[in-house]
């Protein structure tokens, strides 16, 4: 299976090569992907899912995970789990070799994903996706 190249719509540095093993086997409720990040690339825009859970397992290479604005060095054997509504996160390849990881998670019919650094929110309903400005938080 050849990898599919994708670029995140809110982050041109978030370029990944993805093999969707779950789609290949007909899974619809659970995503399981083999992802490769080339040096200097990011996995996605810094984000958090309000309803879906996801996890990442590093197979090879080195990089940095930013979780709740804290930087963590990551490498082979490292595992990160992100509960719904939990910490915002992203991953980048800071090494000189490809960073290869497994990304797995739920595939709910509806999800909301916040991109706090961009001030944006994604509403997803099936294949329909809309990106809007994040609502202003009230100051009490």
Tab-separated table of C-alpha atoms in Angstrom:
chain	number	residue	atom	x	y	z
A	1	UNK	CA	0.000	0.000	0.000
A	2	UNK	CA	1.438	3.338	-1.058
A	3	UNK	CA	1.250	6.125	1.532
A	4	UNK	CA	-1.047	9.089	0.956
A	5	UNK	CA	0.493	12.537	1.374
A	6	UNK	CA	-1.623	15.027	3.279
A	7	UNK	CA	-1.107	18.622	4.370
A	8	UNK	CA	-3.128	20.040	7.261
A	9	UNK	CA	-5.361	22.937	6.114
A	10	UNK	CA	-4.244	25.125	9.051
A	11	UNK	CA	-0.524	24.248	9.017
A	12	UNK	CA	1.524	23.954	5.821
A	13	UNK	CA	4.397	22.355	7.805
A	14	UNK	CA	2.090	19.521	8.870
A	15	UNK	CA	2.877	17.157	6.012
A	16	UNK	CA	2.520	13.454	6.621
A	17	UNK	CA	2.657	10.259	4.658
A	18	UNK	CA	-0.159	8.019	5.880
A	19	UNK	CA	-1.076	4.399	5.324
A	20	UNK	CA	-4.578	3.815	6.678
A	21	UNK	CA	-4.473	0.187	7.764
A	22	UNK	CA	-7.964	0.464	9.245
A	23	UNK	CA	-9.505	1.556	5.936
A	24	UNK	CA	-7.615	-1.188	4.124
A	25	UNK	CA	-9.330	-3.781	6.319
A	26	UNK	CA	-12.790	-2.198	6.315
A	27	UNK	CA	-12.801	-0.778	9.849
A	28	UNK	CA	-15.138	2.201	10.160
A	29	UNK	CA	-15.330	3.000	13.889
A	30	UNK	CA	-11.617	2.907	14.691
A	31	UNK	CA	-8.721	4.514	12.814
A	32	UNK	CA	-5.306	2.823	12.753
A	33	UNK	CA	-2.642	4.553	10.663
A	34	UNK	CA	1.047	4.101	9.946
A	35	UNK	CA	2.361	7.668	9.621
A	36	UNK	CA	5.765	8.921	8.475
A	37	UNK	CA	7.009	12.458	9.136
A	38	UNK	CA	10.048	13.617	7.216
A	39	UNK	CA	12.660	15.746	9.057
A	40	UNK	CA	11.329	19.206	9.872
A	41	UNK	CA	7.676	18.236	9.379
A	42	UNK	CA	4.823	18.183	11.896
A	43	UNK	CA	2.023	15.664	12.335
A	44	UNK	CA	-0.831	18.160	12.522
A	45	UNK	CA	-1.779	21.592	13.806
A	46	UNK	CA	-1.696	21.854	17.623
A	47	UNK	CA	-5.175	20.606	18.601
A	48	UNK	CA	-7.519	18.815	20.970
A	49	UNK	CA	-10.567	16.671	20.207
A	50	UNK	CA	-13.619	17.373	22.323
A	51	UNK	CA	-15.236	13.948	21.739
A	52	UNK	CA	-12.728	11.534	20.192
A	53	UNK	CA	-9.789	9.846	21.882
A	54	UNK	CA	-6.528	9.112	20.105
A	55	UNK	CA	-3.091	7.684	20.791
A	56	UNK	CA	0.368	7.666	19.229
A	57	UNK	CA	3.147	5.061	19.420
A	58	UNK	CA	6.636	5.884	18.085
A	59	UNK	CA	8.201	3.087	16.016
A	60	UNK	CA	11.402	4.814	14.863
A	61	UNK	CA	13.036	8.210	14.640
A	62	UNK	CA	13.118	11.098	17.089
A	63	UNK	CA	11.038	14.170	17.611
A	64	UNK	CA	9.221	16.476	19.980
A	65	UNK	CA	5.714	16.194	21.306
A	66	UNK	CA	4.119	19.419	22.475
A	67	UNK	CA	1.440	18.587	25.030
A	68	UNK	CA	-0.329	21.417	26.859
A	69	UNK	CA	2.458	23.772	25.684
A	70	UNK	CA	5.166	21.576	27.261
A	71	UNK	CA	7.871	20.094	25.015
A	72	UNK	CA	8.755	16.401	25.436
A	73	UNK	CA	11.475	14.548	23.537
A	74	UNK	CA	10.101	11.339	21.988
A	75	UNK	CA	11.638	8.290	20.358
A	76	UNK	CA	11.103	4.591	19.671
A	77	UNK	CA	8.812	2.909	22.198
A	78	UNK	CA	7.192	6.110	23.475
A	79	UNK	CA	3.397	6.092	23.805
A	80	UNK	CA	1.055	9.065	24.159
A	81	UNK	CA	-2.664	8.835	24.850
A	82	UNK	CA	-5.070	11.747	24.522
A	83	UNK	CA	-8.452	11.519	26.227
A	84	UNK	CA	-11.383	13.398	24.743
A	85	UNK	CA	-11.389	17.023	25.810
A	86	UNK	CA	-7.862	16.585	27.174
A	87	UNK	CA	-4.552	18.239	26.444
A	88	UNK	CA	-3.892	19.979	23.141
A	89	UNK	CA	-0.984	18.362	21.319
A	90	UNK	CA	1.122	18.011	18.198
A	91	UNK	CA	4.260	16.144	17.168
A	92	UNK	CA	7.240	17.208	15.057
A	93	UNK	CA	10.240	15.441	13.567
A	94	UNK	CA	13.315	17.190	14.959
A	95	UNK	CA	15.705	14.437	13.874
A	96	UNK	CA	17.563	13.695	10.647
A	97	UNK	CA	15.718	10.463	9.800
A	98	UNK	CA	12.024	9.827	9.133
A	99	UNK	CA	9.846	9.665	12.255
A	100	UNK	CA	7.548	6.640	11.949
A	101	UNK	CA	4.556	6.270	14.238
A	102	UNK	CA	1.236	4.563	14.710
A	103	UNK	CA	-1.727	6.880	15.205
A	104	UNK	CA	-4.958	5.266	16.370
A	105	UNK	CA	-8.264	6.609	17.556
A	106	UNK	CA	-12.005	6.701	17.488
A	107	UNK	CA	-13.982	7.625	14.395
A	108	UNK	CA	-17.163	9.113	15.707
A	109	UNK	CA	-19.838	10.363	13.335
A	110	UNK	CA	-19.552	13.808	14.979
A	111	UNK	CA	-16.539	15.501	16.556
A	112	UNK	CA	-15.342	18.965	17.456
A	113	UNK	CA	-11.649	19.796	17.304
A	114	UNK	CA	-10.104	22.986	18.703
A	115	UNK	CA	-6.937	24.593	17.316
A	116	UNK	CA	-6.056	27.009	20.147
A	117	UNK	CA	-2.968	28.538	18.505
A	118	UNK	CA	-4.984	29.429	15.411
A	119	UNK	CA	-8.124	30.447	17.292
A	120	UNK	CA	-10.139	27.988	15.178
A	121	UNK	CA	-12.645	25.192	15.759
A	122	UNK	CA	-13.497	22.319	13.403
A	123	UNK	CA	-16.994	20.835	13.395
A	124	UNK	CA	-17.135	17.412	11.742
A	125	UNK	CA	-20.335	15.575	10.842
A	126	UNK	CA	-19.572	12.579	8.681
A	127	UNK	CA	-17.662	13.847	5.655
A	128	UNK	CA	-18.890	17.420	6.184
A	129	UNK	CA	-16.326	19.627	7.907
A	130	UNK	CA	-16.481	23.314	8.748
A	131	UNK	CA	-13.748	25.449	10.342
A	132	UNK	CA	-14.890	28.530	12.273
A	133	UNK	CA	-13.384	30.996	14.729
A	134	UNK	CA	-13.223	29.729	18.310
A	135	UNK	CA	-15.952	31.251	20.467
A	136	UNK	CA	-14.792	34.028	22.764
A	137	UNK	CA	-14.603	32.783	26.334
A	138	UNK	CA	-16.506	34.862	28.841
A	139	UNK	CA	-14.455	36.543	31.537
A	140	UNK	CA	-16.046	36.176	34.951
